[in-house]
Short mmCIF file of C-alpha atoms and ligand atoms in Angstrom, two decimals:
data_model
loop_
_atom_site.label_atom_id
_atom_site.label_comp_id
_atom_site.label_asym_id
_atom_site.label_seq_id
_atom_site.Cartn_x
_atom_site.Cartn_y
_atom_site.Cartn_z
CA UNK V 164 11.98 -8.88 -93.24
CA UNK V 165 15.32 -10.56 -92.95
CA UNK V 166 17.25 -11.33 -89.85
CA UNK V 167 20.81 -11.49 -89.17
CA UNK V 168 22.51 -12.94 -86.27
CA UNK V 169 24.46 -10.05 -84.52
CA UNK V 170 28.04 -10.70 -83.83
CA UNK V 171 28.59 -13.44 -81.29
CA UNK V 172 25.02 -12.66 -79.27
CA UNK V 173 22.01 -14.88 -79.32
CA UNK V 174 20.19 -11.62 -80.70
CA UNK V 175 19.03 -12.68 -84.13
CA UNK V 176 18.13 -8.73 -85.47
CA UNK V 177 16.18 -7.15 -88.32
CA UNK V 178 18.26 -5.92 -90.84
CA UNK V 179 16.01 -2.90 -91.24
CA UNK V 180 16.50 -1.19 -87.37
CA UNK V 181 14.72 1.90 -86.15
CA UNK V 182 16.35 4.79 -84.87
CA UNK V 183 15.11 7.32 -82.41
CA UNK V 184 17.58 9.99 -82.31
CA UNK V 185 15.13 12.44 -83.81
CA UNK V 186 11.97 11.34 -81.67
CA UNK V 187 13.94 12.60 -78.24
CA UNK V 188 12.57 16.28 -79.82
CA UNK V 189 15.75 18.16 -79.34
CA UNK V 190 18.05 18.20 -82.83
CA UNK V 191 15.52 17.33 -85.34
CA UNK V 192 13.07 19.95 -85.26
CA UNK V 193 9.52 19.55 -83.81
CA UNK V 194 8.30 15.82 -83.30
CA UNK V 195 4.77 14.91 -82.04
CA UNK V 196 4.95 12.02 -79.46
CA UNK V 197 2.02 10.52 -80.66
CA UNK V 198 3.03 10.23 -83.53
CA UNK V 199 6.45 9.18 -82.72
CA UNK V 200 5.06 6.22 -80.18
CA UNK V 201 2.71 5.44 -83.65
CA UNK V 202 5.81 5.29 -85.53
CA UNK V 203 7.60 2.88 -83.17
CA UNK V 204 4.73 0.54 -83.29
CA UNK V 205 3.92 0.83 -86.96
CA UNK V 206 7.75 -0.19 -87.51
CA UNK V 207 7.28 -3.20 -85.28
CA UNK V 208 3.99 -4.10 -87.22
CA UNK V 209 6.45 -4.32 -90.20
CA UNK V 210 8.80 -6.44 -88.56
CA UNK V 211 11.20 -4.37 -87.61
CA UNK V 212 12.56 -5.48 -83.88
CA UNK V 213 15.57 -3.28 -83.37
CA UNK V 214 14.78 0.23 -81.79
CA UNK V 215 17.88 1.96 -81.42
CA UNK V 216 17.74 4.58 -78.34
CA UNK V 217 19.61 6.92 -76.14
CA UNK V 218 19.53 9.25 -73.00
CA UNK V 219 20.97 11.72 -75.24
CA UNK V 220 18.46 12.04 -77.67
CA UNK V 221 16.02 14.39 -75.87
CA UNK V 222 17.65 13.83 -72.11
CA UNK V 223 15.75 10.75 -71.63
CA UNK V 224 13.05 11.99 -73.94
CA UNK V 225 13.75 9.26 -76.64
CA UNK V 226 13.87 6.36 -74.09
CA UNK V 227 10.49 7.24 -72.16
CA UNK V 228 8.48 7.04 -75.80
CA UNK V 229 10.00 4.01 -76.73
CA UNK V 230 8.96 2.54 -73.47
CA UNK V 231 5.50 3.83 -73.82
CA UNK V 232 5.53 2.56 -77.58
CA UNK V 233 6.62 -0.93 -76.87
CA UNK V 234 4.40 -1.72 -73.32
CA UNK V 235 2.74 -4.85 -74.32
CA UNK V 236 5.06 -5.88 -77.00
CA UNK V 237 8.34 -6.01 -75.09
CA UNK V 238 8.84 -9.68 -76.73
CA UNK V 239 8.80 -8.17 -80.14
CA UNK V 240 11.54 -5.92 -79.93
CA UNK V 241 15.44 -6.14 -78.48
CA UNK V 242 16.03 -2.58 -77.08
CA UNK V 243 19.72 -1.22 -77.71
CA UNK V 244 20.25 1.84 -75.50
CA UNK V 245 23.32 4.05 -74.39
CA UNK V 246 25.50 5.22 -71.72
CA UNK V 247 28.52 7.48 -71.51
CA UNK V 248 27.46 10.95 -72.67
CA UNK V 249 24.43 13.25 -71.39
CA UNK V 250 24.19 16.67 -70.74
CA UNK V 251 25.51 18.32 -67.60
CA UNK V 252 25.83 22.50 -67.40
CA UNK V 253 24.33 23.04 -70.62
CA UNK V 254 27.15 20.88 -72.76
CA UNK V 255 27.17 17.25 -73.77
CA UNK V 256 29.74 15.63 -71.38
CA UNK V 257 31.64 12.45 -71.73
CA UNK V 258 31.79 9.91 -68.35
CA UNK V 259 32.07 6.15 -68.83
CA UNK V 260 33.23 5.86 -65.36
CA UNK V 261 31.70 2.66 -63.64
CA UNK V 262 30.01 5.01 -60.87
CA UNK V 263 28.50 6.48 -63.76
CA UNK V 264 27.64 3.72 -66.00
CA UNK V 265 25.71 2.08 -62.71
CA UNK V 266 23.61 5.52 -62.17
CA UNK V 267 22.81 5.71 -65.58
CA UNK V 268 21.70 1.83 -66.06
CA UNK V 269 19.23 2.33 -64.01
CA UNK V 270 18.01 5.75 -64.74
CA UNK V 271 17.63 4.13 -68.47
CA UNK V 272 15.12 0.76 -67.04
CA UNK V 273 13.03 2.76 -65.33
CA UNK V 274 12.90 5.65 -68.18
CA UNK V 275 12.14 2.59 -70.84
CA UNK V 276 9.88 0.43 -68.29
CA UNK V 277 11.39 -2.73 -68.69
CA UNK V 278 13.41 -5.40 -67.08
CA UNK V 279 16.53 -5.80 -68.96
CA UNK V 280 18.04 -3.64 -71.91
CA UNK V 281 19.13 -6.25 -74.55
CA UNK V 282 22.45 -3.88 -75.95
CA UNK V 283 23.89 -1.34 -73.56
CA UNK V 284 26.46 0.65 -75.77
CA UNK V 285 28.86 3.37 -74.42
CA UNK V 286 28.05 6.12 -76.78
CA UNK V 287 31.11 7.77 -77.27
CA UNK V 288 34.57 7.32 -76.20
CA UNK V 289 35.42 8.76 -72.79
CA UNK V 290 39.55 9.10 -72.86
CA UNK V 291 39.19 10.01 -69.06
CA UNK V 292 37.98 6.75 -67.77
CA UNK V 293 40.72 3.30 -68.89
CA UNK V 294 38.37 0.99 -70.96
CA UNK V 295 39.18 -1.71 -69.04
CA UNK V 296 37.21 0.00 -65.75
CA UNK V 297 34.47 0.99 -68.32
CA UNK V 298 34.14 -2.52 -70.06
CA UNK V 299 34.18 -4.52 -66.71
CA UNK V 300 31.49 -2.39 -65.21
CA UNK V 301 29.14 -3.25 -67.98
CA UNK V 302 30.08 -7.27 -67.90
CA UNK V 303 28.46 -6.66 -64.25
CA UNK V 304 25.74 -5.41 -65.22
CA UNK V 305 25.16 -8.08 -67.79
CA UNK V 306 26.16 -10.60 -64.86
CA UNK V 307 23.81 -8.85 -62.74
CA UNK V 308 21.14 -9.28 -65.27
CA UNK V 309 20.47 -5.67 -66.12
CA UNK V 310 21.67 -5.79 -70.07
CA UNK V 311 21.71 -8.99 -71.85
CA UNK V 312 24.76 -7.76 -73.97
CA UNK V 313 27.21 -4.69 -74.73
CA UNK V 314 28.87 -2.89 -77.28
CA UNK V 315 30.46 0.43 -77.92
CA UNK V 316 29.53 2.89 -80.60
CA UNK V 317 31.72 5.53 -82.51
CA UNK V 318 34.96 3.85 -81.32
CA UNK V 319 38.27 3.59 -83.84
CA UNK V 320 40.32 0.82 -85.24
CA UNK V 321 42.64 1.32 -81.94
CA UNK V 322 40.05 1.36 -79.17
CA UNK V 323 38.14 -1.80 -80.66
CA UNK V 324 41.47 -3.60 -81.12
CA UNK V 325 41.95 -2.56 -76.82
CA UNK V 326 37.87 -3.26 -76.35
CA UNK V 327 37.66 -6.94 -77.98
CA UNK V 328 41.66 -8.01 -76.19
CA UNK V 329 39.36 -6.68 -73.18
CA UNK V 330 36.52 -8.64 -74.02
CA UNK V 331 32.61 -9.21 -73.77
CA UNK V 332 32.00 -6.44 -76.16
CA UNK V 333 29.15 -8.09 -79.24
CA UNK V 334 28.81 -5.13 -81.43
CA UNK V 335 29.94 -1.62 -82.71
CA UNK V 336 27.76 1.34 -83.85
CA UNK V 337 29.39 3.49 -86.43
CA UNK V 338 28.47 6.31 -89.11
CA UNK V 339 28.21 4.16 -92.16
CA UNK V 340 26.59 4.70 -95.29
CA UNK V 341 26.56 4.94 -99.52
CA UNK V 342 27.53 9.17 -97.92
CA UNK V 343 30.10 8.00 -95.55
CA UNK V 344 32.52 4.66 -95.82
CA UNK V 345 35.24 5.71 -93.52
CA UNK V 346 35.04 2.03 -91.73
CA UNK V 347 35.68 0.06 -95.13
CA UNK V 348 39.51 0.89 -94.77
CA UNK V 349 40.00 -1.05 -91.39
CA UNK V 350 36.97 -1.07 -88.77
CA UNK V 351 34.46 -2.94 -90.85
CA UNK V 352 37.28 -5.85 -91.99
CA UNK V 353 38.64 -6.28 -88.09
CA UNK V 354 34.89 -6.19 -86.82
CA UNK V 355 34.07 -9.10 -89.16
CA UNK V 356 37.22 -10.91 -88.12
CA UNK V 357 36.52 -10.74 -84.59
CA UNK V 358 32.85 -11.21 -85.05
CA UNK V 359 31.80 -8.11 -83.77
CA UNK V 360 28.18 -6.83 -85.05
CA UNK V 361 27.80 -3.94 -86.94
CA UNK V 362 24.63 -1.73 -86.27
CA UNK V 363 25.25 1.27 -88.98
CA UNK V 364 23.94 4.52 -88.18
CA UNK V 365 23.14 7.74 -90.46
CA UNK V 366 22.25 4.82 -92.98
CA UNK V 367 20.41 7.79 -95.39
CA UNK V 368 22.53 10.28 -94.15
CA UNK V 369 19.87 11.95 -92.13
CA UNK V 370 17.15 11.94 -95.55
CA UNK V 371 19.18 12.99 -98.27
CA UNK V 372 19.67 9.09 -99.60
CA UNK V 373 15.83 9.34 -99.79
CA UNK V 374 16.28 11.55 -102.55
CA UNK V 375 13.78 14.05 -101.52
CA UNK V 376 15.99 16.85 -101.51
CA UNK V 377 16.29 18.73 -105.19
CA UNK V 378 17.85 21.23 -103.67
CA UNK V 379 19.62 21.94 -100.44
CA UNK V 380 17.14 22.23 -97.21
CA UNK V 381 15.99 24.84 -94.84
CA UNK V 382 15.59 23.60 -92.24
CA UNK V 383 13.10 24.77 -89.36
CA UNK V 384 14.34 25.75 -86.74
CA UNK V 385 15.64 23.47 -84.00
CA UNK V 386 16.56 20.88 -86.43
CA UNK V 387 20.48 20.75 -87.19
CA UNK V 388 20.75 17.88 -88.54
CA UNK V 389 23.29 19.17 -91.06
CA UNK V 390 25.66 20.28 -88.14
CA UNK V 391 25.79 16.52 -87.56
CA UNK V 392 25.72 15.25 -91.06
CA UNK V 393 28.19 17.09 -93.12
CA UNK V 394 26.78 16.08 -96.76
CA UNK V 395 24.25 18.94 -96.45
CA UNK V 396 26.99 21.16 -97.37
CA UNK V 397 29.15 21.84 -99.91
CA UNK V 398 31.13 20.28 -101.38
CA UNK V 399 29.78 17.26 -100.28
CA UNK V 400 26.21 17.73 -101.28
CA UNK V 401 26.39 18.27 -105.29
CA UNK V 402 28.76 14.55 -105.04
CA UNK V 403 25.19 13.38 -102.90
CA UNK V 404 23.00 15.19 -105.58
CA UNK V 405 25.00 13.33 -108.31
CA UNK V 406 25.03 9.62 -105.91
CA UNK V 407 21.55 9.81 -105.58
CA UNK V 408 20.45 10.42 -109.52
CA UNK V 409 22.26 6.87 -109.65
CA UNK V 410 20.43 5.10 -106.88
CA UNK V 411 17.18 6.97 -108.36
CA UNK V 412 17.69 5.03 -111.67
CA UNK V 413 18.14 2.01 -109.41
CA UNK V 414 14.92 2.42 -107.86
CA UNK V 415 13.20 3.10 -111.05
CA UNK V 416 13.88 0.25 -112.52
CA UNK V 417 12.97 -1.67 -109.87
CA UNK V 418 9.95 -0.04 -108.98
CA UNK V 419 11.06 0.75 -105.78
CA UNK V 420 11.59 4.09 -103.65
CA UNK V 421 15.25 5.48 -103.50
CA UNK V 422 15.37 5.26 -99.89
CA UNK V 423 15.29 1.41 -100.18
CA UNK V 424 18.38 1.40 -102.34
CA UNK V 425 20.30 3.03 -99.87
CA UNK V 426 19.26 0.71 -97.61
CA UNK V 427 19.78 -2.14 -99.03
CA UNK V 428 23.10 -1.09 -100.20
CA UNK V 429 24.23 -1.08 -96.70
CA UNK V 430 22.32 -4.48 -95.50
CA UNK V 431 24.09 -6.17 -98.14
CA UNK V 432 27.50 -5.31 -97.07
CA UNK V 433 29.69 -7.85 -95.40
CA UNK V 434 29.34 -7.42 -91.78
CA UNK V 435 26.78 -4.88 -91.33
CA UNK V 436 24.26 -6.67 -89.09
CA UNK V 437 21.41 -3.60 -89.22
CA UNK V 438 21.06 -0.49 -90.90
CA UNK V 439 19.64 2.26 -88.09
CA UNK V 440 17.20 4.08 -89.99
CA UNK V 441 15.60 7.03 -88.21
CA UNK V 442 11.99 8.10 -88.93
CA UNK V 443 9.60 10.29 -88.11
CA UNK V 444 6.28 9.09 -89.18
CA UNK V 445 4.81 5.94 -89.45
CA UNK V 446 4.90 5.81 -93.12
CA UNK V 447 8.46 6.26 -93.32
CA UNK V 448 8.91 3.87 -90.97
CA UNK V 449 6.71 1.03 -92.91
CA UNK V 450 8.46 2.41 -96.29
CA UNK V 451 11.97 2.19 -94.37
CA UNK V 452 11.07 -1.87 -93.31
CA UNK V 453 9.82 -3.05 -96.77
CA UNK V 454 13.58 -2.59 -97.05
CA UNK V 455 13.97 -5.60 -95.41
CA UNK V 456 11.61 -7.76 -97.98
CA UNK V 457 14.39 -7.20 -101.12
CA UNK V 458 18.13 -7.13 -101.88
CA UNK V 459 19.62 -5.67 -104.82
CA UNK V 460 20.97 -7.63 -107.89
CA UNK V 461 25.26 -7.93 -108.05
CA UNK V 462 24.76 -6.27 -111.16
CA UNK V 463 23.05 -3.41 -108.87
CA UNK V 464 25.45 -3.25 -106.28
CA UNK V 465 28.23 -2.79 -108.88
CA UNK V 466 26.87 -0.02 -110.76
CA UNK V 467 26.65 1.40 -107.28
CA UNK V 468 30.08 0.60 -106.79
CA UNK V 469 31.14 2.25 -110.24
CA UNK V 470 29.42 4.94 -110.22
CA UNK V 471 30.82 5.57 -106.19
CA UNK V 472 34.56 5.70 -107.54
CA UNK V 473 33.56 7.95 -110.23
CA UNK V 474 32.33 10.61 -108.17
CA UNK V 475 34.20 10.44 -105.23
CA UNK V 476 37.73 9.17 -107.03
N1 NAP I 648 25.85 6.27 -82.06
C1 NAP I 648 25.78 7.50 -82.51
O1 NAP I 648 26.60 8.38 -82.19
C2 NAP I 648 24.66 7.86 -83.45
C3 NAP I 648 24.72 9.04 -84.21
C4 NAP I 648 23.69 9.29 -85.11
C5 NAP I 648 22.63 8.39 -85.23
N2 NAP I 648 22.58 7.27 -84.44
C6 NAP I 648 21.47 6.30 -84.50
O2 NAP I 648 21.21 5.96 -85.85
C7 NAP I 648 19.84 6.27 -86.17
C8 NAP I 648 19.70 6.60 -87.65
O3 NAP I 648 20.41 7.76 -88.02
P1 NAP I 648 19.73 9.19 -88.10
O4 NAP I 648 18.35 9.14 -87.56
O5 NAP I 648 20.68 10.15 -87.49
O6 NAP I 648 19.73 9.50 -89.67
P2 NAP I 648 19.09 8.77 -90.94
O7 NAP I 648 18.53 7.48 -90.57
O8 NAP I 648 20.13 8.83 -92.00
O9 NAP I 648 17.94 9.82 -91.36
C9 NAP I 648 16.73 9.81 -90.67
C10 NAP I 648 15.81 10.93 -91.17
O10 NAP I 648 15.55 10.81 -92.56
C11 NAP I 648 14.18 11.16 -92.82
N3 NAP I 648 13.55 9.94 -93.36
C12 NAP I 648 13.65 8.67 -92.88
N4 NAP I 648 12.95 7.81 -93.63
C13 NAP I 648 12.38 8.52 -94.61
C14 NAP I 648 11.55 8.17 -95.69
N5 NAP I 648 11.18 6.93 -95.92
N6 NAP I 648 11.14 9.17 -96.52
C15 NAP I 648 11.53 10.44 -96.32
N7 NAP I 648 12.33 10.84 -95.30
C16 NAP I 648 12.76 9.88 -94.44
C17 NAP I 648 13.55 11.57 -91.49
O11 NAP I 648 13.69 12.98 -91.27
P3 NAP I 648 12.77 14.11 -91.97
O12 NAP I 648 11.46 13.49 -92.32
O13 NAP I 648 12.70 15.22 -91.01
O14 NAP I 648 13.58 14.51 -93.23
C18 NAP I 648 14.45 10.85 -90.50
O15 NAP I 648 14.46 11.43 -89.23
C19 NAP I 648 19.53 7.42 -85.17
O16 NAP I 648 18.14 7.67 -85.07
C20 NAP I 648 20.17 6.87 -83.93
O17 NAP I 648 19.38 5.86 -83.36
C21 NAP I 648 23.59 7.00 -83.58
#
């Protein structure tokens, strides 16, 4: 597995991370905690020591089996969870006030079982609450000892230019993949400029840069992943059907499974410190990690890159 140092922390992370959006049981379809708590642990067998959690994903659900799957191995792993959006009334709502922020610290320790969380992210933009009240609340937490570090996720150009001339802030956790590159224009060059870490999420934009889909999913019910990940419709899923032939022949010739070129794609872009890969299984998690043992050849990356402009213009 390879490591990368992310942004200014002392957190030296796998470039392979878990996420456990679809363990918390409640946009993914059915999950099996057993076999989500084996799938935590088999991913931390392989070297993986970013999991990647929320109090959104299952209303605490995610967080409790990620502290039952890491009990006893809490040195192995740097926990990243979130703050700043939950339900309330039967609708996702947004509050980053500090009131907030301190209820739900504490509310996520004793859901995860541990100590300290090691990144404490707010989730999503709350335009209600001035950054500056939301940002200083977490630097007392960190002083407090509660999180080691924090970062913000899903934030623009704008609000990260406001968050880092605020300061403290170590890392941002945006949509970014080979299916979605909006940050390339201006987020990804001012995070590596400021040294801000870059923990990509929807890295195989939710399965289909696996290329296991021939054609375009049912999906059971209770899984909608494809209200979230807009490449499971048209027109945006033949351009995905066509991207993923290429990284197929990629993987072929390597002798390697699609997923991993996806991947690797993304690990191999300046300033990405971790690619959040979700999985269900343990299998997809250990095939998801051996990411982590390869990169792909210039010559790779730029038939990538070639074949990217000639699909998507
Ligand atoms: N900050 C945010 O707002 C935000 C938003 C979204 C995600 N995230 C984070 O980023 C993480 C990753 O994104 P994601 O989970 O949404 O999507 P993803 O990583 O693009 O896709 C994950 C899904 O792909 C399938 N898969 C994974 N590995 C596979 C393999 N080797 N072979 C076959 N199928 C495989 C699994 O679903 P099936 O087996 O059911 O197909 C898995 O649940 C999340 O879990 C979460 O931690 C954060």
């Amino acid at each position: 597995m390879r490591y990368k140092r992310l942004g200014k922390s002392s957190l030296e992370v796998s470039v392979v991370g878990l996420g456990t959006w679809a363990i918390g049981g409640d946009f993914w379809g059915k999950v099996d905690d057993d076999r989500s708590i084996a799938t935590i642990q088999r991913a931390i067998d392989c070297g993986i020591n970013l999991i990647d959690t929320a109090p959104a994903y299952g209303i605490g659900h995610a967080e409790r089996i990620v502290g039952k799957a890491v009990k006893g191995r809490r040195d192995k792993v740097i926990i990243a969870t979130k703050c700043g959006i939950f339900k309330g009334g039967g609708r996702m709502v947004r509050d980053s006030s500090p009131e907030s922020i301190r209820k739900e610290v504490d509310a996520s320790l004793t859901r995860l079982g541990i100590d300290v969380i090691d990144l404490y992210q707010i989730h999503w933009p709350d335009y209600d609450t001035p950054l500056e009240d939301s940002l200083n609340e977490m630097a007392k937490l960190r002083d407090a000892g509660k999180i080691r570090y924090f970062g913000v996720s899903n934030f623009d150009k704008e609000l990260m230019e406001k968050a880092v001339s605020i300061g403290g802030v170590v890392s941002l956790q945006p949509q970014y993949s080979l299916l979605q590159r909006g940050i390339e224009k201006d987020l990804l060059p001012f995070c590596r400029e400021n040294g801000i870490g870059i923990l990509a999420y929807g890295s195989l934009g939710g399965g289909i840069l696996t290329g296991k889909f021939k054609e375009r999913p049912k999906f059971e019910e209770g899984d909608n992943r494809e209200n979230f990940y807009p490449f499971f419709r048209e027109p945006l899923w033949s351009k995905a059907m066509e991207l993923v032939e290429v990284l197929r022949q990629i993987a072929a010739e390597v002798d390697k499974p699609v997923a991993h070129v996806a991947i690797n794609w993304l690990t191999q872009q300046d300033g990405v410190s971790t690619a959040l890969v979700g999985a269900k299984t343990p299998e997809q998690a250990e095939q998801n990690a051996a990411a982590g043992e390869w990169e792909l050849s210039q010559e790779q990356l730029d038939a990538i890159e070639s074949a990217y402009k000639r699909i998507y213009g």
